Structure formats: C-alpha cells, structure tokens
Amino acid sequence: MKAQNLNRMTPYVFMAPAAIIMGLALLYPLAYMIYGSFRAWDPSQNISETEFVGLKNYITLFFDPAFRESLSVTLTFAFAVVTAELAIGVGLALLLDRNIRGMSVLRTLFILPMMIAPVVVGLMWRYMYHPTVGTINKTLKSMGFESVDWLGQHALLSVIIADIWQWTPFIFILSLAALQSLPRSALEAAKIDGATGWQQIRYIKLPLMMPVLIVTGLLRLIDAFKVLEVILVMTEGGPGLSTEIIALRISRTATEFRELGVAAAMSNYLLLLLLILTLGMFAITRLQEARSARQARQIQEEG
Amino acid sequence: MDHDRQNPAFYALLVALIFMAVGPIVLMFTNSFKLDVDIIGGTSGLLFLPTIQNYETALCDVLWYEPEHLDFCALKFGGAFVNSLIIALVSTALTLIIGCMAAYALVRFRFMGRDTASLTTLMVRMVPPAVLLVPVFGLWNNEFCISKKFWLGELIRDTFGGRGDICLAGTHSGIILIYVAMNLPFVIWILQSFIVQVPRSLEEAARVDGAGPFQVFFQIVLPLIKPGLAAAAIFTFRIAWNEYLLASALSDRDTKTVPILIVNNMSEFNVEWGVIMATGMLLAIPPIIFTLFASRQIITGMTAGAVKG
Amino acid sequence: MLKKLKRMALGASTALTVASAAIAGPYDAYDGTTLVVNFPAHPHYNAVMKILPEFTKETGIEVEVDQLPYLKMRERQTLELGQDEGDYDLIAYVVFSKADYVYADQLENLARYFMNPKLADPSYDADDLIDGYVYNIGFAGGNKGYLQGKTGSLFGMPYGSETSVLGYRKDIFEKHGLSVPETYAEMLDIACKIPQLEPGMGGLSSRAASGHHAAHAFLLHLAPLGGRIFDDAWNPIVNNEAGVQAANALKQIVDCGPEGAASFGFGEALGSFLNGDTAMFLDTTVVAGQIDDASKSKVVGKVGWAMHPEGVRRGSQTGGFGIGIPKNAENKEAAFLLMQWLTSKTGDKLVAMAGGNPSRFSTHADADVNAKFPHMATFGEALKHADPDWRPIIPVWGKINADLGTTLSKVLTEGLDVQDALDGVAERTRGVMEEAGYYTWQ
C-alpha cells in the first residue's frame, strides 16, 4: 500500500523542486511584470502603490518612434545575424567535411568564441574597432586603405560582425555533425550516378540536413533576441538608436528613464514576438515530421 | 583512419579560419601584458616589453605585496572571483540535481500536468534575461524579504550584520536562485534527450529486483547519462560565470561578480585598456580551460537536441 | 546572546566616553565607527581614496568605500535611498541627482549639523567655498528651485566639482604661429585649420557619443553663445537662434575633429588628446591630472590652459559631484564630520595635492598647489565665470537630456537638419514639462 502511494507520488516528487523554483523565480516574475505593465510604476514604489493606467503604456509605445526604431533594429539584427551565420556555418561545414588529421583539435579551437563571456567579446571587439588604435583600422591603414569609423558610422554592421564571430561556430559544429550523420548510402549512390559535387550538395546533402538546420536556425533566432551584453559594452545602443535592440531599450527604460510600467509593456511586446516565432518553429517542425512521414510511407509503398 | 590529402587552398582556408576564431583572444592576451601607453600608441606586433602591471592592478587584493605603481587598491578582483566561483558552482550543482530529476519525471512518468510542465519548460526558454530584469529587480528588493522584526530576520541580522529588512537582492542566494531558474529549461531539454536513450529494460530489471524509484534513478539512470550531465554542467557553468545583466541588478558591494567588475571598470574617465584586457583574460580562463579539456562533451551537448532531435 | 554582549560592550564604552568627556576632542565619540560611503569611479574620487587614510589616522573613524561608475552609482543610490534603512552613511551624488533626492526628501538638510557646536568646526570658513559650485550642487529650493535664492537651503557640499576649460597644445600652436583663441569664432576657426596644417591631427576633440555625451557637449557651447534650454516661464527655447548656433558649432567641431569623433565618449575624446591626435580639448578641469601622467599621456608638458572661449558672454560649465548624508543613514554625525573634514581647508588642499578638484578659492591660489599643478591659477580664474544655471536641475531633466543627446547624435552622424532636430527636441520637451506640471501656473 505504501509502495503504491510512493509510486504515485514519485513523479510529483521528482518534478517538485524544478516546478517550485521555476514558478517562484520565472513564472511569478513574469506575471508580476504583466500586472505591472498596466500601471504607472516608478522604481521607488512598491507595486501596490502604483496607479492603474490601463493600456496607456502599450499605446504610448505603439506610437513612440523610438520604440519603432528599436524594433526595426532588433528585427534587422536578428535576421541578418541568423542568415549570415547559417550561410557561413553551413558553407564551412560543407567545405570542411573531409577526413583530415587533427579535426578534433580544429573543432576545439572553433568553439572557443562561443565560450567567451559576452562582455569580454564586446570588449575585444570594441578595442579592435577603435578608430585610431584599433587593430582593424591599423591593419587597413598599413595596407593602404582608409580607416573606417566602425562604431560611429557602421555601428549595426560592426555589432552584427561581432555576433557572427561568436556564434557561427555553433552553426558550423551542428551542421558538421548533421553532415557526418547522413546516410552514406545515398551519397554513394549519387556519386555512382555521376552527380557533381555541387549537385550532391543541392539535391542530397542540403535536403537531408534541412530538419537540423531549421531547428538550429530557429534556436539561433530566439537567442539573437537575447543578445544584450555585447551591444551594451560595444556601443551602449548608439550612435542615436542605431544599435538599440529591444532588450537594451527595456533595460534602459527601466534603469535610466525609470519608467518600469513602460519597460514592462515593452517586455510584453517582445515576448509576444518571440511567442509567434516559437509557435512558428513548432509548426514547421510538425510540418517537417509530417512530410518525412509521408515520404517514408511513399517509399514503402513504392518499394 | 584514412586521411585524404587536400589541396593547399584548403589548408590556407583552415589557417585563416583558425586565425579569425582565435585571433581576438590572442590579441587580448598579448595586450594584457602591455602598458596603456603602448596599447594606445600602437607599438604593434610582438616587440614590446611585457609587464605584469595590469595583472597586479587587477589582483591587488590577493597579492601578498603592494605593487608600487598603485596608490590604493580599487579593483577587488580576488573577492569578485570568489563570488563568481561560489555562484557559478552552486548554481550548476543545483541546476543539475533539480534538472535531471525533472527531466526523468517528464520522460518516464505519465502524470497529471505533464504536458503542461513540458510545454512551460519549452516556452520559458525563449524569455530573454532583459525581460526578467524589471520584475526580478522589483521582487528581489521589495517582496522576497524577511522582515527584520521577524525572529528569523533578527537572527540573520545579529549574525551577519547589515541593515534593514533582509531581501534576496544583494545576497548570493538571490543570484543563485535566478540563475538556476533561468538554466533549468535548457538543462531539462538536454537531459531529456539523454534519458530517452537509456533502455527501459534496465530500469524494469532493477524494479523487478525490488529497487524503489529513487534507487533506480540514482544507481541505474544517472551513471548512464554522465556525458549529458557533463555537457549540461559545462553549459550551466558557462552561463552563470559569464552573465552580467541580472547579476549587476541584484548584487551589492559584497556580492559583485567578475563581469560586473569588468564593465564597471570601463569608466568614462579613464579607459585603462591594459587592466581591462587583463581582467577580461582572467574571466575567460575557466571557459577556455573547459573548452580545451572537455570539447567533446560540449559538442555532444550541443548536438544532443538538434541532431538527434 | 550576541545582542546582550553588544549591549554590554556599548555600555562599557559609553561609560568610558562619559568619563573622558572633559578632555574629549570632536572625533572621540566616533572613534571606531565604520562609515560606508558611495563614491564614483572618477579621477577626483581616486584622489580622495588616497587621502582617506589620513582621515582615519586623525579621527579613528574607518571609511569603507563602494566605488562604482557614476551612472551605476546613481542607480544603486536610487535603490538604497528608498529603503527604510540604508547601507550608506555618505553618498557622492551627480549634480543633477540633487533635484531627485531633495524632492523625494532623501537627503539630510545640513542646517542642524552646522548649528551643532559639537560637530561644526568654527574654522571652517564657508565663504571660501566656490560660490557657483555651492549653489549649483549643494543648494536647493532657491530661485527656479535649483539656484541661489532666499527660499533655499543647503543639502550637500560640492566635492569633485568641475568647470570647463580649454586645453591646447603649446607646441603645435607655436609651430604654426597660432594665438590662443579667446572667442568662439577664433576657436572654431583654428579647429578647422589644424587638420590642414597638421595632416592626421584633429582640431578639437569633444564628446559626441549618443546620449549624455552629445548633450553635454552641446550645453558647453549653448551658454557662452547666449542660449538656454528654458526661458523663465519654462518654455523650451533650445531651438532659438543661439541653440542652432551651438549645435552648428558642435557639428563643426566634430567634422574637423579626429577620426571617429562622432562616436567619442568622454574617455575616447580625452584619449585622443592624450595620445597627441588632437590640438585642443574643451571639457572639464578634471583631466588636468592625467595630462601630466607619463604612463597615460604622450603630451606631458606640452599642454597650455586657457579659459572657455567667450561667445556673447562667458559661461563655463558647472557640474560634477557633491556629497550628502542620506536620511536613512546609520552614522549621520560621523558622516558629517567626514564631509566637513574633506571640504575643510586642509582636506581640500590634501585632495588637490593628490590630483583632485579643489572646492575652495584658497586652494586654487595656494602656493604649494600651484607649484605642483601650475594650471590651478588658470582654473581659479575660470571659476569666476562658472555659470550656475548652466543646465536646469529639475527632476525630469534626465529624460530631456537623453532625448537631446540622441537627437544631436543623429545630427552628427545621420545628417539630420539642425533646426528640425532642435524643433523636435523642443516639442518633446514641452510635452514632458507639461506632464510634469510645469505649466500649471501659466
């Protein structure tokens, strides 16, 4: 009798600590924030002291040109970064999918950028982008080119480059793993049929890698919205608002402008955006699964 | 193992890639041994007189001697390092324990609320830390508090000193709590894909032998998912070690972590590149060590969810 | 248990104190106290850190310092001051926080400390404190709410205050036969001549980065050119002719400045001057110490100092930090003693010799200080023209400042038209002021 009770309780016992911590430290704050987004909230007030203002924060934001600019910067950044990283990462994986000595050493070196703290990455690139003493401009000058005002004129591009540096290894490693787990039979068959390298890539490798690539791409997309520390250290959102992604604007609205209600409303807009993207990810993976199931059935029927 | 010969262009590409990946890190390393004047002035290249002055400035509170170029010890790197270490190690340990228990429950058991739990775990993963900043700041400072008039509050104040109500903000536990919560979804996700691979037959055999569910978990399942645990540990440690935003909102002068120190040091008035590079290097050392020694586990962890799906 | 022990110890020490009260000095009652203070990471306060051991030696009061970058310091203070019991006994506040803290009633009014014969030092000589600083940084409730006036009172002491001054490369000027600019026209002229005369060198390095930096740089030019942000009825007039002139002056300076000038924060602008890449530097007096530091500067001994050039008037910056006692502090009297010691004649001279910014006229004229820092005399002169109304210190200023800064940055980097930009700022400022209630009496 006791054993049975224990058995029934077991899953709850196993889940309990995680549920409690996530509830307390993630779900409750989120609810708190949603509640706070409908109020005029100054940091020195307890939330019970704030007054209810309905949708005012949301409406103000909707018509705020600064918010719109921040939103467009965020979307530009996220999509540029993911596209570039996918292209470069997959391209490199395709190129380097060969048997060479010391592949594991290479892999180790390639994942170093990912493991470095974002603040340090921001720091390194800020130094390299420095207009006069930075490495990049010094190299350009020594080669006879003019130096570029990276963090002044091309701030968004500079930040995108830094992110590409840090995260392309992620896509690269995953694509390489995917490539190396492809069924050799299909590739052999294609080679026997006389397919060129490029045809192999286009018709066999890429389609087979698709599921992995999509998941990776969407993962990276969601993470791209979380990027903050690198940009904070490199440009602090400037010049103007050209690199102020929403996460940074939220943090600024809260700490510098001291309007927690508006910051909360902005956070909700961001969450909504991410929710749409995540649901999209689900939908696409489901579609993918359905399609491959259908294809498998077709092959079975034909064979 | 047959290694094919490749053409030189391939090797050139490899060298270029390695240079780009590792270059900035090596740059930071060399700059940390230069004086500010050299860095700004741009005596480029490898001909310079290395100095450990920057490291002396950074580590001044753990050095047994007083560096002569310093008038007072501003950076308290030693203290921050200890804080970072405590916070990272404890959060990693807690996240692993709690996370693998939860992952096991989600994979093996059917219970009421399982799908909701699973879905919530997944959804929560997409929350950016910046979104949590506002509510966590408010809650940790104002609501999650023990009043100092309460007996527990008085006891804590008497032993540890300090003033006012005891709130989570400014304590190690406060930061550890939010880090564990932030990392749980990811760890649960990784461990799930490892637990799924443990053959049920093993567990059933143990159950038949009379083992209770906890014994099955600790003695059978856990040892088999060691690679997963290692990967999860490394990822969690990395996030807890490198995180800046929430730590800076929730720490006070006794619980500063190293990233906070680094950002604080980039003051407007006096950009001391050498010291900044030195502290950056010191922060980057544990992750670099992990990478060099445990790269296989890291890659396993990364591919776990995506490739095996 | 611990509490009982503490009480016994307190009782014993009180008895001892009472016993020795007859021969007590002002600091004896506080011997052994530890003060927790909040200072910014700033060259002046670095100098203060060097002289704090002197204070402890003289008084027996320990000082534990929490040094933070000044914007972070502000956030931290907002948090601490709002609690029932705060951690800090003494805080250094950025000048524009004066409005916030006094308005929220978070700083102690210093009147009753100066009235207390056991605490107030009769040889303090408050008249020697620099007027512009005292009224800009420490005084509140006067005219317009933040200036000198019969209705106001003192809430803090200026400490680490700064005004603006022009630093220039004596060697470059001599080489090309240029004379030190006295007026804005002359300065702008030279600023754009330098890149032609010395290829690769900028004319004047200035802050220009988006946000606070660009706004600060703009304000530097606004006052001397006769402009103001608001008129007496709080209507925004930043977009009048003087304002446009000031913005154009900034744009010209940045265009003729060193490479990357449009994204310079203060640190980069200074670094450019220290590295010898610019011929002039117009900003705070704080930098003087670093210019002569060989480990940081390549222009040691080559820099001359002149007053902030004249437009239609002379009006240099007033700003910097002040120190005050939070209402929720634990050791208020000891904090007052520290504050008094730091700003006393001896304390001020000590900090000046250590490289900090003096707050007294006498220190600027002192022979020893001038022997070590020859620029002090010029600074003393400049202080006579420090304009206390250089920037409106009202609670909503932070938001207006941020807007002004980001808009000006767009003027500098995206080519936004100056008049349009300033009109936009004026309009949005009007909205902010209206919401804050500044037009209630119109």
Short mmCIF file of N, CA, C and O in Angstrom, two decimals, chain C residues 113-196:
data_model
loop_
_atom_site.label_atom_id
_atom_site.label_comp_id
_atom_site.label_asym_id
_atom_site.label_seq_id
_atom_site.Cartn_x
_atom_site.Cartn_y
_atom_site.Cartn_z
N TYR C 113 23.29 70.40 11.39
CA TYR C 113 24.64 69.94 11.70
C TYR C 113 25.57 71.12 11.91
O TYR C 113 26.42 71.11 12.79
N PHE C 114 25.39 72.14 11.07
CA PHE C 114 26.22 73.33 11.25
C PHE C 114 25.82 74.10 12.50
O PHE C 114 26.59 74.94 12.99
N MET C 115 24.61 73.85 13.03
CA MET C 115 24.19 74.52 14.25
C MET C 115 24.68 73.80 15.48
O MET C 115 24.60 74.34 16.58
N ASN C 116 25.15 72.58 15.32
CA ASN C 116 25.54 71.77 16.47
C ASN C 116 26.99 72.11 16.85
O ASN C 116 27.91 71.81 16.10
N PRO C 117 27.21 72.71 18.01
CA PRO C 117 28.56 73.18 18.35
C PRO C 117 29.56 72.03 18.50
O PRO C 117 30.76 72.22 18.32
N LYS C 118 29.05 70.81 18.80
CA LYS C 118 29.99 69.70 18.94
C LYS C 118 30.49 69.22 17.60
O LYS C 118 31.52 68.57 17.51
N LEU C 119 29.72 69.50 16.54
CA LEU C 119 30.11 68.98 15.23
C LEU C 119 30.71 70.04 14.32
O LEU C 119 31.60 69.76 13.53
N ALA C 120 30.19 71.26 14.40
CA ALA C 120 30.61 72.26 13.44
C ALA C 120 31.96 72.85 13.82
O ALA C 120 32.16 73.30 14.95
N ASP C 121 32.85 72.88 12.87
CA ASP C 121 34.20 73.39 13.09
C ASP C 121 34.20 74.90 12.89
O ASP C 121 33.93 75.38 11.78
N PRO C 122 34.51 75.66 13.91
CA PRO C 122 34.43 77.12 13.77
C PRO C 122 35.43 77.68 12.77
O PRO C 122 35.22 78.77 12.24
N SER C 123 36.48 76.93 12.44
CA SER C 123 37.46 77.47 11.49
C SER C 123 37.17 77.01 10.07
O SER C 123 38.03 77.03 9.21
N TYR C 124 35.97 76.61 9.80
CA TYR C 124 35.63 76.02 8.51
C TYR C 124 35.70 77.02 7.36
O TYR C 124 36.12 76.70 6.26
N ASP C 125 35.32 78.25 7.62
CA ASP C 125 35.37 79.31 6.62
C ASP C 125 34.58 78.96 5.36
O ASP C 125 35.15 78.71 4.29
N ALA C 126 33.26 78.93 5.48
CA ALA C 126 32.42 78.55 4.34
C ALA C 126 32.47 79.57 3.22
O ALA C 126 32.19 79.24 2.06
N ASP C 127 32.84 80.82 3.51
CA ASP C 127 32.88 81.83 2.45
C ASP C 127 33.93 81.51 1.40
O ASP C 127 33.88 81.99 0.28
N ASP C 128 34.91 80.69 1.82
CA ASP C 128 36.00 80.36 0.90
C ASP C 128 35.54 79.35 -0.15
O ASP C 128 36.20 79.15 -1.17
N LEU C 129 34.41 78.69 0.08
CA LEU C 129 33.92 77.72 -0.90
C LEU C 129 33.46 78.45 -2.16
O LEU C 129 32.92 79.55 -2.09
N ILE C 130 33.67 77.81 -3.27
CA ILE C 130 33.39 78.46 -4.54
C ILE C 130 31.88 78.62 -4.73
O ILE C 130 31.14 77.64 -4.73
N ASP C 131 31.45 79.86 -4.91
CA ASP C 131 30.02 80.16 -4.93
C ASP C 131 29.24 79.36 -5.96
O ASP C 131 28.23 78.74 -5.66
N GLY C 132 29.73 79.42 -7.21
CA GLY C 132 29.00 78.74 -8.28
C GLY C 132 28.76 77.28 -7.94
O GLY C 132 27.67 76.74 -8.13
N TYR C 133 29.76 76.65 -7.38
CA TYR C 133 29.64 75.24 -7.03
C TYR C 133 28.63 75.03 -5.93
O TYR C 133 27.78 74.15 -5.99
N VAL C 134 28.75 75.84 -4.87
CA VAL C 134 27.86 75.63 -3.73
C VAL C 134 26.41 75.74 -4.17
O VAL C 134 25.58 74.91 -3.83
N TYR C 135 26.11 76.77 -4.98
CA TYR C 135 24.71 76.97 -5.35
C TYR C 135 24.25 75.97 -6.39
O TYR C 135 23.09 75.57 -6.41
N ASN C 136 25.16 75.57 -7.27
CA ASN C 136 24.74 74.63 -8.31
C ASN C 136 24.56 73.23 -7.75
O ASN C 136 23.68 72.50 -8.16
N ILE C 137 25.44 72.85 -6.81
CA ILE C 137 25.49 71.45 -6.41
C ILE C 137 24.89 71.19 -5.05
O ILE C 137 24.30 70.15 -4.83
N GLY C 138 25.02 72.13 -4.13
CA GLY C 138 24.60 71.80 -2.78
C GLY C 138 23.28 72.43 -2.35
O GLY C 138 22.58 71.92 -1.49
N PHE C 139 22.92 73.49 -3.01
CA PHE C 139 21.79 74.30 -2.57
C PHE C 139 20.52 73.85 -3.29
O PHE C 139 20.56 73.52 -4.46
N ALA C 140 19.41 73.85 -2.60
CA ALA C 140 18.16 73.51 -3.28
C ALA C 140 17.03 74.32 -2.70
O ALA C 140 17.06 74.73 -1.54
N GLY C 141 16.03 74.54 -3.52
CA GLY C 141 14.85 75.27 -3.07
C GLY C 141 14.93 76.76 -3.31
O GLY C 141 14.03 77.51 -2.93
N GLY C 142 16.00 77.23 -3.96
CA GLY C 142 16.11 78.67 -4.20
C GLY C 142 15.36 79.07 -5.45
O GLY C 142 14.36 78.46 -5.82
N ASN C 143 15.90 80.07 -6.14
CA ASN C 143 15.25 80.54 -7.36
C ASN C 143 15.17 79.42 -8.38
O ASN C 143 16.10 78.66 -8.58
N LYS C 144 14.04 79.34 -9.07
CA LYS C 144 13.79 78.29 -10.06
C LYS C 144 13.88 76.91 -9.45
O LYS C 144 13.88 75.92 -10.15
N GLY C 145 13.98 76.86 -8.16
CA GLY C 145 14.06 75.56 -7.49
C GLY C 145 15.47 75.04 -7.33
O GLY C 145 15.74 74.23 -6.46
N TYR C 146 16.41 75.48 -8.16
CA TYR C 146 17.72 74.88 -8.06
C TYR C 146 18.86 75.89 -7.98
O TYR C 146 20.02 75.52 -7.99
N LEU C 147 18.56 77.18 -7.93
CA LEU C 147 19.64 78.17 -7.88
C LEU C 147 19.67 78.86 -6.54
O LEU C 147 18.86 78.58 -5.66
N GLN C 148 20.60 79.79 -6.43
CA GLN C 148 20.70 80.60 -5.22
C GLN C 148 19.40 81.37 -5.01
O GLN C 148 18.75 81.75 -5.96
N GLY C 149 19.05 81.56 -3.77
CA GLY C 149 17.83 82.32 -3.54
C GLY C 149 17.48 82.30 -2.07
O GLY C 149 17.96 81.47 -1.30
N LYS C 150 16.61 83.23 -1.71
CA LYS C 150 16.29 83.38 -0.29
C LYS C 150 15.48 82.22 0.25
O LYS C 150 15.38 82.03 1.45
N THR C 151 14.86 81.46 -0.63
CA THR C 151 13.99 80.39 -0.14
C THR C 151 14.70 79.06 0.00
O THR C 151 14.10 78.08 0.38
N GLY C 152 15.98 79.02 -0.27
CA GLY C 152 16.64 77.72 -0.33
C GLY C 152 17.45 77.36 0.89
O GLY C 152 17.57 78.11 1.85
N SER C 153 18.03 76.17 0.85
CA SER C 153 18.81 75.67 1.97
C SER C 153 19.84 74.66 1.47
O SER C 153 19.74 74.17 0.35
N LEU C 154 20.80 74.34 2.29
CA LEU C 154 21.91 73.50 1.85
C LEU C 154 21.68 72.04 2.16
O LEU C 154 21.35 71.69 3.30
N PHE C 155 21.83 71.19 1.15
CA PHE C 155 21.64 69.76 1.36
C PHE C 155 22.89 68.96 1.10
O PHE C 155 22.93 67.77 1.35
N GLY C 156 23.89 69.58 0.53
CA GLY C 156 25.11 68.84 0.25
C GLY C 156 26.24 69.81 0.04
O GLY C 156 26.04 71.02 -0.08
N MET C 157 27.46 69.30 0.03
CA MET C 157 28.63 70.14 -0.23
C MET C 157 29.21 69.77 -1.57
O MET C 157 29.31 68.60 -1.91
N PRO C 158 29.66 70.75 -2.34
CA PRO C 158 30.29 70.43 -3.62
C PRO C 158 31.61 69.72 -3.36
O PRO C 158 32.40 70.14 -2.54
N TYR C 159 31.81 68.63 -4.07
CA TYR C 159 33.07 67.89 -3.89
C TYR C 159 33.36 67.13 -5.16
O TYR C 159 32.64 66.22 -5.51
N GLY C 160 34.43 67.50 -5.82
CA GLY C 160 34.68 66.88 -7.12
C GLY C 160 33.95 67.66 -8.18
O GLY C 160 33.46 67.12 -9.17
N SER C 161 33.87 68.99 -7.95
CA SER C 161 33.16 69.81 -8.92
C SER C 161 34.10 70.23 -10.01
O SER C 161 35.31 70.26 -9.85
N GLU C 162 33.54 70.54 -11.12
CA GLU C 162 34.38 70.87 -12.25
C GLU C 162 33.75 71.98 -13.06
O GLU C 162 32.54 72.17 -13.07
N THR C 163 34.61 72.70 -13.75
CA THR C 163 34.13 73.66 -14.72
C THR C 163 34.86 73.35 -16.01
O THR C 163 35.72 72.48 -16.04
N SER C 164 34.50 74.05 -17.05
CA SER C 164 35.12 73.70 -18.32
C SER C 164 36.25 74.66 -18.63
O SER C 164 36.25 75.82 -18.24
N VAL C 165 37.22 74.12 -19.34
CA VAL C 165 38.41 74.90 -19.63
C VAL C 165 38.97 74.40 -20.96
O VAL C 165 38.68 73.30 -21.39
N LEU C 166 39.75 75.23 -21.61
CA LEU C 166 40.30 74.85 -22.91
C LEU C 166 41.77 74.46 -22.75
O LEU C 166 42.58 75.24 -22.28
N GLY C 167 42.06 73.23 -23.13
CA GLY C 167 43.45 72.82 -23.13
C GLY C 167 43.97 72.81 -24.55
O GLY C 167 43.26 72.43 -25.47
N TYR C 168 45.18 73.27 -24.75
CA TYR C 168 45.69 73.31 -26.12
C TYR C 168 47.16 72.92 -26.16
O TYR C 168 47.87 73.03 -25.17
N ARG C 169 47.60 72.46 -27.31
CA ARG C 169 48.98 72.01 -27.49
C ARG C 169 49.86 73.23 -27.76
O ARG C 169 49.85 73.80 -28.85
N LYS C 170 50.64 73.59 -26.75
CA LYS C 170 51.50 74.77 -26.90
C LYS C 170 52.45 74.59 -28.09
O LYS C 170 52.67 75.52 -28.86
N ASP C 171 52.97 73.36 -28.24
CA ASP C 171 53.99 73.18 -29.28
C ASP C 171 53.38 73.35 -30.67
O ASP C 171 53.96 73.98 -31.54
N ILE C 172 52.18 72.82 -30.89
CA ILE C 172 51.54 72.95 -32.21
C ILE C 172 51.22 74.40 -32.51
O ILE C 172 51.45 74.90 -33.62
N PHE C 173 50.67 75.06 -31.46
CA PHE C 173 50.29 76.46 -31.68
C PHE C 173 51.51 77.30 -32.02
O PHE C 173 51.50 78.15 -32.90
N GLU C 174 52.61 77.01 -31.29
CA GLU C 174 53.84 77.78 -31.55
C GLU C 174 54.35 77.50 -32.94
O GLU C 174 54.77 78.40 -33.66
N LYS C 175 54.28 76.23 -33.33
CA LYS C 175 54.84 75.82 -34.62
C LYS C 175 54.17 76.56 -35.76
O LYS C 175 54.80 76.92 -36.75
N HIS C 176 52.86 76.76 -35.64
CA HIS C 176 52.14 77.41 -36.74
C HIS C 176 51.79 78.84 -36.44
O HIS C 176 51.01 79.46 -37.17
N GLY C 177 52.33 79.37 -35.38
CA GLY C 177 52.08 80.77 -35.07
C GLY C 177 50.64 81.09 -34.76
O GLY C 177 50.15 82.17 -35.07
N LEU C 178 49.96 80.15 -34.10
CA LEU C 178 48.56 80.41 -33.78
C LEU C 178 48.46 81.02 -32.40
O LEU C 178 49.23 80.67 -31.51
N SER C 179 47.51 81.92 -32.24
CA SER C 179 47.34 82.50 -30.91
C SER C 179 46.18 81.82 -30.21
O SER C 179 45.27 81.30 -30.83
N VAL C 180 46.25 81.81 -28.88
CA VAL C 180 45.24 81.11 -28.09
C VAL C 180 43.87 81.75 -28.32
O VAL C 180 43.72 82.97 -28.18
N PRO C 181 42.87 80.97 -28.69
CA PRO C 181 41.55 81.56 -29.01
C PRO C 181 40.87 82.13 -27.78
O PRO C 181 40.87 81.51 -26.72
N GLU C 182 40.32 83.31 -27.92
CA GLU C 182 39.57 83.92 -26.83
C GLU C 182 38.07 83.85 -27.09
O GLU C 182 37.27 83.82 -26.18
N THR C 183 37.71 83.88 -28.36
CA THR C 183 36.28 83.87 -28.68
C THR C 183 35.93 82.59 -29.42
O THR C 183 36.79 81.87 -29.91
N TYR C 184 34.63 82.35 -29.51
CA TYR C 184 34.17 81.16 -30.19
C TYR C 184 34.57 81.16 -31.66
O TYR C 184 34.96 80.15 -32.22
N ALA C 185 34.44 82.33 -32.28
CA ALA C 185 34.79 82.41 -33.70
C ALA C 185 36.23 81.97 -33.91
O ALA C 185 36.54 81.18 -34.81
N GLU C 186 37.13 82.48 -33.04
CA GLU C 186 38.54 82.12 -33.19
C GLU C 186 38.74 80.62 -32.99
O GLU C 186 39.48 79.96 -33.73
N MET C 187 38.07 80.08 -31.96
CA MET C 187 38.28 78.67 -31.66
C MET C 187 37.81 77.78 -32.81
O MET C 187 38.49 76.84 -33.21
N LEU C 188 36.63 78.08 -33.34
CA LEU C 188 36.12 77.27 -34.44
C LEU C 188 37.02 77.39 -35.66
O LEU C 188 37.25 76.42 -36.38
N ASP C 189 37.55 78.58 -35.86
CA ASP C 189 38.43 78.80 -36.99
C ASP C 189 39.67 77.92 -36.88
O ASP C 189 40.03 77.20 -37.81
N ILE C 190 40.30 77.98 -35.71
CA ILE C 190 41.51 77.18 -35.52
C ILE C 190 41.19 75.69 -35.60
O ILE C 190 41.95 74.91 -36.18
N ALA C 191 40.04 75.30 -35.05
CA ALA C 191 39.69 73.88 -35.04
C ALA C 191 39.68 73.31 -36.44
O ALA C 191 40.08 72.16 -36.67
N CYS C 192 39.23 74.11 -37.40
CA CYS C 192 39.20 73.56 -38.75
C CYS C 192 40.47 73.84 -39.53
O CYS C 192 40.70 73.24 -40.59
N LYS C 193 41.31 74.71 -38.99
CA LYS C 193 42.58 74.96 -39.69
C LYS C 193 43.57 73.85 -39.39
O LYS C 193 44.36 73.46 -40.25
N ILE C 194 43.52 73.33 -38.17
CA ILE C 194 44.53 72.37 -37.71
C ILE C 194 44.63 71.15 -38.64
O ILE C 194 45.74 70.75 -39.01
N PRO C 195 43.50 70.53 -39.05
CA PRO C 195 43.65 69.34 -39.90
C PRO C 195 44.37 69.65 -41.20
O PRO C 195 45.02 68.77 -41.79
N GLN C 196 44.29 70.92 -41.64
CA GLN C 196 45.02 71.26 -42.87
C GLN C 196 46.49 71.50 -42.59
O GLN C 196 47.35 71.10 -43.35
#
